[in-house]
Short mmCIF file of C-alpha atoms in Angstrom, two decimals:
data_model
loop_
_atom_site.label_atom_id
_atom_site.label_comp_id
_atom_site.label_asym_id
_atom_site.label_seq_id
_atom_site.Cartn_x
_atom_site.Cartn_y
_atom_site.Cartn_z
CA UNK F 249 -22.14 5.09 6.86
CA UNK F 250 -22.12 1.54 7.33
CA UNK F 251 -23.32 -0.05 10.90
CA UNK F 252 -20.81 -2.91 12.52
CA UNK F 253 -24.13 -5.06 12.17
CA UNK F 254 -24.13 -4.71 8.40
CA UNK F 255 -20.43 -4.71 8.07
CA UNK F 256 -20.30 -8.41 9.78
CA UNK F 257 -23.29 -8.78 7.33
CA UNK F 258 -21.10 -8.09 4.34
CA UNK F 259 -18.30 -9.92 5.72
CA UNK F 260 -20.53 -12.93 6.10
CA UNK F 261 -22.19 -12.36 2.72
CA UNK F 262 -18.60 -11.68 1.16
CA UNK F 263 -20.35 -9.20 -1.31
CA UNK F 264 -18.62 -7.74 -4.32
CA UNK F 265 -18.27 -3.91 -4.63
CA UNK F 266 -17.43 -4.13 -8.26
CA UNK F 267 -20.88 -4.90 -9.63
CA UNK F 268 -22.25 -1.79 -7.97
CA UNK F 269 -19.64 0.79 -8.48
CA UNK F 270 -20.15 2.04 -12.49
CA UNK F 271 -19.49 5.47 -12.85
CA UNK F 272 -22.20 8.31 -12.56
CA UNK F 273 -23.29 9.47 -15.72
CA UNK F 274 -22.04 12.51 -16.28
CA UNK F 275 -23.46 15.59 -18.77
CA UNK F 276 -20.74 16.63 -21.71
CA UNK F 277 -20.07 19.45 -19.46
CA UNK F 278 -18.76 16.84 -17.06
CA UNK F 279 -21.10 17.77 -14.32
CA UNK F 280 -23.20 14.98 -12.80
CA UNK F 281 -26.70 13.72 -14.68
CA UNK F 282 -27.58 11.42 -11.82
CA UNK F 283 -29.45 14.20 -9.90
CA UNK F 284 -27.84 14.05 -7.21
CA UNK F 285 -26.16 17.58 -5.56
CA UNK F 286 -22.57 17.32 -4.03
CA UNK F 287 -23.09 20.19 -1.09
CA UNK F 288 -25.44 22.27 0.12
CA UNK F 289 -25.06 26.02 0.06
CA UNK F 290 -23.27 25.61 3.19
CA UNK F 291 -20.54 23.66 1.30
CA UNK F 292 -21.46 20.55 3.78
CA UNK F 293 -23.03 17.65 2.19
CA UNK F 294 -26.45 16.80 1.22
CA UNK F 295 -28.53 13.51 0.71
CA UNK F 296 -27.77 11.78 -2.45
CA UNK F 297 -29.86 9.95 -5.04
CA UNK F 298 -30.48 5.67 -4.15
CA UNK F 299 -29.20 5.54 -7.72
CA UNK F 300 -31.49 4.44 -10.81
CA UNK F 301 -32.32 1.86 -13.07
CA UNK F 302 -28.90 2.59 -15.58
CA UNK F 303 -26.97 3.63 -12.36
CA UNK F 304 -27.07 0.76 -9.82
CA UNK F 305 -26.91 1.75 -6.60
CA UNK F 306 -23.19 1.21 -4.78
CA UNK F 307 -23.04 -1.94 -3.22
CA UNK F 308 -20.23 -2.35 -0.36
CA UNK F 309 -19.35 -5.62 1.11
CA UNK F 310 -16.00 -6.79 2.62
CA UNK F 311 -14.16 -9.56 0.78
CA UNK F 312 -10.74 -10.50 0.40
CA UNK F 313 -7.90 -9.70 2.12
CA UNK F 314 -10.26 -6.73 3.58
CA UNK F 315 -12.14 -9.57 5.91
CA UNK F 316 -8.66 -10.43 7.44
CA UNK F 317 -7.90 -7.03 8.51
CA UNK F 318 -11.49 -7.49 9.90
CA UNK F 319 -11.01 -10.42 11.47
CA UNK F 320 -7.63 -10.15 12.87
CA UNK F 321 -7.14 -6.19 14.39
CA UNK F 322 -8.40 -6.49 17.87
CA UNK F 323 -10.30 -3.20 18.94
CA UNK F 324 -8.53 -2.90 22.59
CA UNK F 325 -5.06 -3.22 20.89
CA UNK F 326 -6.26 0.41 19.33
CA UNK F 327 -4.38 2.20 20.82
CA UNK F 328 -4.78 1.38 24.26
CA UNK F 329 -1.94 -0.80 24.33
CA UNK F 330 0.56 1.26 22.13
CA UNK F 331 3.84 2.43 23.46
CA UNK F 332 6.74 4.64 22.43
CA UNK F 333 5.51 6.79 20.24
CA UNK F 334 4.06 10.50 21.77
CA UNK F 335 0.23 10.56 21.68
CA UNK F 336 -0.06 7.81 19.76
CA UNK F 337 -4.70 8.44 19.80
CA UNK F 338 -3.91 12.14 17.76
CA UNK F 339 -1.75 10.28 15.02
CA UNK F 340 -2.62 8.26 11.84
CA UNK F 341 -3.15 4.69 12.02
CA UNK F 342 -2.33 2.63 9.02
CA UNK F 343 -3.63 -1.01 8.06
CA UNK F 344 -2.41 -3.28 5.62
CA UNK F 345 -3.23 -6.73 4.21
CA UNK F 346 -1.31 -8.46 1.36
CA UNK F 347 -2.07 -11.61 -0.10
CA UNK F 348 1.17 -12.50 -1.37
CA UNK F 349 0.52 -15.63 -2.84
CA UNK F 350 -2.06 -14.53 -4.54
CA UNK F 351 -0.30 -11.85 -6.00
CA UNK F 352 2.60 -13.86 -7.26
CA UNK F 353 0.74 -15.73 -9.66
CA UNK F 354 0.71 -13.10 -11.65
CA UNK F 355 4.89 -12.43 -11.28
CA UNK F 356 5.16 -13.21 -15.09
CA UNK F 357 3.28 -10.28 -15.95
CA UNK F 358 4.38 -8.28 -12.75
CA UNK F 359 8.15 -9.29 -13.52
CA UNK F 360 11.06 -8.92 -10.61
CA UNK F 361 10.01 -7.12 -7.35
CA UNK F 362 11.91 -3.86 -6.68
CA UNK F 363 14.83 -4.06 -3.54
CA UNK F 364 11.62 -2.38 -1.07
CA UNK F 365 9.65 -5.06 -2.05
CA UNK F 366 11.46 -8.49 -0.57
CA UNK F 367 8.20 -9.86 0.95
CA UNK F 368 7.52 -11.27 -2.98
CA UNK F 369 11.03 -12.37 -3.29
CA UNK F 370 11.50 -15.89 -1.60
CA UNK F 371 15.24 -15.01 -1.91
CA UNK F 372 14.94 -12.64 0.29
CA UNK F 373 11.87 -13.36 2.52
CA UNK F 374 13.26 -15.59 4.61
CA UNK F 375 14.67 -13.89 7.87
CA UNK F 376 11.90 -15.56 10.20
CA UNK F 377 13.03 -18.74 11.40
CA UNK F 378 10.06 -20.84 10.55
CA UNK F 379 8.03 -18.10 8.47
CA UNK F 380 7.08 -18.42 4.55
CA UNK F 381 6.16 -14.76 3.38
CA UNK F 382 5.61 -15.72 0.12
CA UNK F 383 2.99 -18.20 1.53
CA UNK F 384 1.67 -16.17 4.01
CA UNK F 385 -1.33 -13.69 3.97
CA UNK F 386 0.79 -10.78 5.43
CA UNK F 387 -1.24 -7.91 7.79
CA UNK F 388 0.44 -5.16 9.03
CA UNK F 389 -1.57 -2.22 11.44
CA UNK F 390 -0.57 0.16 13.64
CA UNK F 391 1.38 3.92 13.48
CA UNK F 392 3.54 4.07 10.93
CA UNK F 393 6.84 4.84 13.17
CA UNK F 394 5.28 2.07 16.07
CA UNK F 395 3.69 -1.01 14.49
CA UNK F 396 2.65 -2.56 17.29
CA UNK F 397 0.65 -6.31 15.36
CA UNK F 398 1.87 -8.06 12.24
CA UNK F 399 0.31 -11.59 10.96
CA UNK F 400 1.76 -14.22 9.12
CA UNK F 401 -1.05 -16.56 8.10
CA UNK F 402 -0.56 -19.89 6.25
CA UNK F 403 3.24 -20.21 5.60
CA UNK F 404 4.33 -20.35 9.42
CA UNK F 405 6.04 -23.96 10.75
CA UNK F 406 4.95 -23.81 14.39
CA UNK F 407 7.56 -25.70 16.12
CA UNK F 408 10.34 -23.87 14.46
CA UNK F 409 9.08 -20.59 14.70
CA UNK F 410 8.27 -21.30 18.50
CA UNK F 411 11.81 -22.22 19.10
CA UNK F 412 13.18 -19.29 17.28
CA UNK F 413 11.38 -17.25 19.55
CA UNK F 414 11.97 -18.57 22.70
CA UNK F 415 15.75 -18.51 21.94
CA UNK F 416 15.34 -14.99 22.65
CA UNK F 417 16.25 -14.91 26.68
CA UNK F 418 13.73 -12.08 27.21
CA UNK F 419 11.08 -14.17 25.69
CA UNK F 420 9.78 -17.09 27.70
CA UNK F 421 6.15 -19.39 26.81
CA UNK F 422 3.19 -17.96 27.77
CA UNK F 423 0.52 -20.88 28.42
CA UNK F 424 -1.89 -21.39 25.48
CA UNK F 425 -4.89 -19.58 23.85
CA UNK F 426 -7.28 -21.68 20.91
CA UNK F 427 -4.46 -23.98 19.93
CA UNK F 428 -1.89 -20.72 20.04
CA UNK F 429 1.07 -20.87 21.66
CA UNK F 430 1.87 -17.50 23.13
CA UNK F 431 5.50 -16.48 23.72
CA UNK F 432 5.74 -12.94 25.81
CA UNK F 433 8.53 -10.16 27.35
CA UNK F 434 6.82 -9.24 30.30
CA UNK F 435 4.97 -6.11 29.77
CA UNK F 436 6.19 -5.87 25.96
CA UNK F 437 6.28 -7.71 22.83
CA UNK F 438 4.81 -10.91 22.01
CA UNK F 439 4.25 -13.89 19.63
CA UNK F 440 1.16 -16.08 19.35
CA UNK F 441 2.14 -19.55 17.03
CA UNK F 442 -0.53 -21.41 15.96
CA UNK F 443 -0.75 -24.17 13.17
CA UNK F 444 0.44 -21.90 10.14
CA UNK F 445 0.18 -18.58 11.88
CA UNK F 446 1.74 -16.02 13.35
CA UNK F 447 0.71 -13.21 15.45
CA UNK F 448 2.80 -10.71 16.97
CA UNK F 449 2.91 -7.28 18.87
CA UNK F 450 5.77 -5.15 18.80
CA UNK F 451 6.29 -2.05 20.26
CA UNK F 452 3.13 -2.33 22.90
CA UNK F 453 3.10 -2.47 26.74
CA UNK F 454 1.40 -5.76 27.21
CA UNK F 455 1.76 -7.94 23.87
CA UNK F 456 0.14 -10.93 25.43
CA UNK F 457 -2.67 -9.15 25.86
CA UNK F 458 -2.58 -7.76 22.31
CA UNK F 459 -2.05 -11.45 20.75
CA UNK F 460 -4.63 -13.66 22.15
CA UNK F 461 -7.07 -10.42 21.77
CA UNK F 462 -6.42 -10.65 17.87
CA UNK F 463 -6.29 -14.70 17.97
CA UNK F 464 -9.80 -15.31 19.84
CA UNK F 465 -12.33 -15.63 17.45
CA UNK F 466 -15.14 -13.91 20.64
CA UNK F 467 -13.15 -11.03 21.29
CA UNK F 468 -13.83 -7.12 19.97
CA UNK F 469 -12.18 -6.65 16.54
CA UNK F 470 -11.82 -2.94 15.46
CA UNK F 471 -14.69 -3.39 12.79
CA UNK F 472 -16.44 -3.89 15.91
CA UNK F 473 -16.02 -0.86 17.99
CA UNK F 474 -15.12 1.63 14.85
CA UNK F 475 -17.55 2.66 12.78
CA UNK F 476 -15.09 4.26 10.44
CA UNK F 477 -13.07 1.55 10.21
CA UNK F 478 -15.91 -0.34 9.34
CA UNK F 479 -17.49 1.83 6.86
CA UNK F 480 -13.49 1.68 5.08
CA UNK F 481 -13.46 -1.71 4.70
CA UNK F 482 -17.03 -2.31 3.85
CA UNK F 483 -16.53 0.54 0.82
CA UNK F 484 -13.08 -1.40 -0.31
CA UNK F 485 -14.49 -4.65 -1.08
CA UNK F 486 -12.53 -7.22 -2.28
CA UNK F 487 -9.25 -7.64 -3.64
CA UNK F 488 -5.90 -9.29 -2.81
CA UNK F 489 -3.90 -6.14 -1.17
CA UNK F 490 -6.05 -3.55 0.59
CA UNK F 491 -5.24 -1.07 2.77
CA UNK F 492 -6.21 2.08 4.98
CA UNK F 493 -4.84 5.30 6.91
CA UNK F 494 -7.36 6.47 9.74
CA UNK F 495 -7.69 10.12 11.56
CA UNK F 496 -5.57 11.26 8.23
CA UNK F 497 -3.86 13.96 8.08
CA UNK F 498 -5.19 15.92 5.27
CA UNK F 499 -6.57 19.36 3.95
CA UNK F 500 -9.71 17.62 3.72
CA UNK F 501 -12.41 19.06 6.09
CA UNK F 502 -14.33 16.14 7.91
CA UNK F 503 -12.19 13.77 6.22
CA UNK F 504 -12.02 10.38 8.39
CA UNK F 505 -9.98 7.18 6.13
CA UNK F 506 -9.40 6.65 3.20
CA UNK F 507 -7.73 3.59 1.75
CA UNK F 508 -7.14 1.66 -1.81
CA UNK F 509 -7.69 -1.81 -2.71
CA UNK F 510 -6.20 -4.07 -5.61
CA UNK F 511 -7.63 -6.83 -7.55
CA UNK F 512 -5.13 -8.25 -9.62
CA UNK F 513 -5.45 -10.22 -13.06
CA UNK F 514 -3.47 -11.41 -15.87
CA UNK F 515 -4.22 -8.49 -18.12
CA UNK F 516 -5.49 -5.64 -16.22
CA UNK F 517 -5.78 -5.10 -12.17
CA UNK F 518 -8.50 -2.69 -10.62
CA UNK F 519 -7.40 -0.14 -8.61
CA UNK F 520 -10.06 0.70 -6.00
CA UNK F 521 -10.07 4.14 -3.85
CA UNK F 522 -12.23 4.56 -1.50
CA UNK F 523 -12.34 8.12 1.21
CA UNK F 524 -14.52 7.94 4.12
CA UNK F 525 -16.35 11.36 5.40
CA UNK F 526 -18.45 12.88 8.30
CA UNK F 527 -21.55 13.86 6.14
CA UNK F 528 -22.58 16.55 8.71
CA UNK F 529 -18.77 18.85 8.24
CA UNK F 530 -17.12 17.28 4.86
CA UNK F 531 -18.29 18.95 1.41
CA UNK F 532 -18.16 16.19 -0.78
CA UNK F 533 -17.10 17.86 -3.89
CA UNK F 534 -14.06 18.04 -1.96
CA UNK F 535 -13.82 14.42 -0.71
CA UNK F 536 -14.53 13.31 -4.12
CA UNK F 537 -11.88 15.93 -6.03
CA UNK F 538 -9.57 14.40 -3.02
CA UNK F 539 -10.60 10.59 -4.27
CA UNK F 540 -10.31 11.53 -7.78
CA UNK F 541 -6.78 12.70 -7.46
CA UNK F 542 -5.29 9.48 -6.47
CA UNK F 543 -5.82 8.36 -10.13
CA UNK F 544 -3.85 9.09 -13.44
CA UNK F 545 -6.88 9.60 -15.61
CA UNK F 546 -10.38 9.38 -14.85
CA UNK F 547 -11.93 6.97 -12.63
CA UNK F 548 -15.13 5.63 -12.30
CA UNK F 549 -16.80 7.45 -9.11
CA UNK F 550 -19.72 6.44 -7.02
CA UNK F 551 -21.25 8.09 -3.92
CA UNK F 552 -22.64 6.42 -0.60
CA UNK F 553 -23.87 7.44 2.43
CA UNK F 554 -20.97 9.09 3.99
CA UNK F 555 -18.19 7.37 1.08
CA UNK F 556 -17.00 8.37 -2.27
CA UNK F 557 -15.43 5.50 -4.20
CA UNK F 558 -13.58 6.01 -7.20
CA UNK F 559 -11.94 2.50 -9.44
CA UNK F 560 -10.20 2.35 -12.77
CA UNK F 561 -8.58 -0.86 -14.46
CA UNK F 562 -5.12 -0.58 -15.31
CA UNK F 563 -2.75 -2.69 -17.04
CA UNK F 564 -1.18 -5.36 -14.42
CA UNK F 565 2.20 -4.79 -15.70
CA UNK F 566 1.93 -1.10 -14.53
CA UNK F 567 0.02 -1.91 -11.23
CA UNK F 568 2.99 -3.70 -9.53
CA UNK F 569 3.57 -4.90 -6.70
CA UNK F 570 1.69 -3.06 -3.77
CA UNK F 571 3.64 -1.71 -0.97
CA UNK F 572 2.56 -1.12 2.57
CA UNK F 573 3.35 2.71 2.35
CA UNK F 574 0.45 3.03 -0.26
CA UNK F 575 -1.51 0.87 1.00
#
């Protein structure tokens, strides 16, 4: 698994995943040629091969819209902070990052967004005051039924946004943080409005806290303090919508995130699949039959230390739009 230290490394390096994740060879029986075993006789995984000279070794490295989930998810926000929901540390936690703009230059190809899918419609993205989704980097995290932070980043008007807020009579101005304006309920929600951006907390019990945590450049992130959430984002790579579930809740033993990241182009868009494991209880035969599943035909699949990775190209037309429920 990958180490916070080498996750800011990739984040720095920006490193793509795609040059390093070719498939394993594989024998015309379909096992694997690479010599590496799956499981010992245990059923719990075993060291793998580095990789060889015709089967480069898989090389992670956040990029994309990955490095904003890295960058903006402040670790003490998780889940310390999270309210109304019933044990909200046993659930799933979900993240989500969309680069919408991005996305939309390829709307020729990817044609009219379906009705669940109004953050790509500017007809219909427009019930912020002051906020652009169709501009705006959009990252979503948090329990599915309780998202507690949600970013707008690069199509946000400040000083209208800040006076749609404060409209609100349970919101009042909360001082200033980096050039951030922060706008708080008392021991709730809250907005932070800087030049472009938007951060806010919903659902929490103190969302100033939660804000200028995720706006301070030297505060914990959650790629700080998680090593699973690091090793997720480090095996996704780049790619302009990617997106996790943590602690999941499947039949997979010593499964620990798993998540899928999209790299759109004009003809074809590569879906990437990536399912993060506890070497020491998971079989990986199982994690990767798990990964492998996600896919209508046969992926590409490469192996790291504790992360399977599967990828195919598809055509963009049938890619889509992504949507934060499979993200």
């Amino acid at each position: 698994m990958q180490t916070r230290r080498k996750l800011l490394g990739g984040i720095a390096g920006a490193s793509a995943l795609l040059a390093g994740c070719q498939g394993a060879p594989r024998s015309s029986t379909g096992t694997r040629t690479d010599g590496a075993s799956t499981a010992g006789p245990d059923g719990t995984a075993t060291p793998e091969s580095a990789g060889t000279a015709s089967e480069p070794a898989l090389e992670p490295g956040v990029g994309g819209v990955g490095t904003d989930l890295a960058r903006w998810i402040p670790a003490q926000s998780i889940p310390a902070y999270i309210s109304r929901i019933p044990e909200p540390r046993t659930g799933p936690y979900y993240v989500t990052a969309i680069d919408v703009p991005a996305i939309l230059a390829y709307e020729d190809t990817l044609g009219t967004p379906a009705g669940d899918q109004s953050i790509f419609d500017p007809a219909t993205s427009e019930g912020q005051t002051g906020v652009d989704l169709t501009e705006s980097l959009y990252v979503k995290a948090g329990p599915m039924d309780a998202p507690y932070l949600f970013v707008f980043d690069g199509g946000v008007e400040p000083s209208a946004r800040v006076d749609a807020v404060t409209a609100n009579p349970n919101l009042a101005e909360s001082g200033t943080v980096d050039g951030y304006t922060v706008v708080a309920a008392e021991n709730a929600g809250a907005y932070a409005v800087g030049d472009a951006t938007q951060v806010a907390a919903a659902n929490v019990t103190n969302g100033a806290t939660v804000v200028r945590s995720a706006v301070q450049p030297d505060t914990p992130k959650y790629a700080d303090e998680s090593d699973t959430f690091a090793a997720l984002l480090d095996a996704l790579g780049s790619g302009q919508a990617v997106g996790g579930i943590l602690q999941p809740d499947e039949d997979v033993a010593g499964l620990r995130a798993y998540g899928r990241a999209y790299t759109y182009g004009a003809a074809t868009t590569t879906l990437r699949y990536a399912s993060v494991f506890d070497p020491e209880t998971a079989s990986v035969g199982a994690v990767e039959s798990f990964t492998e599943s996600q896919f209508d035909g046969s992926p590409q699949v490469r192996r790291g230390e504790g992360v399977v990775v599967a990828e195919r190209a598809i055509p963009t037309g049938e890619a889509g739009y992504p949507t934060h429920t499979e993200l």
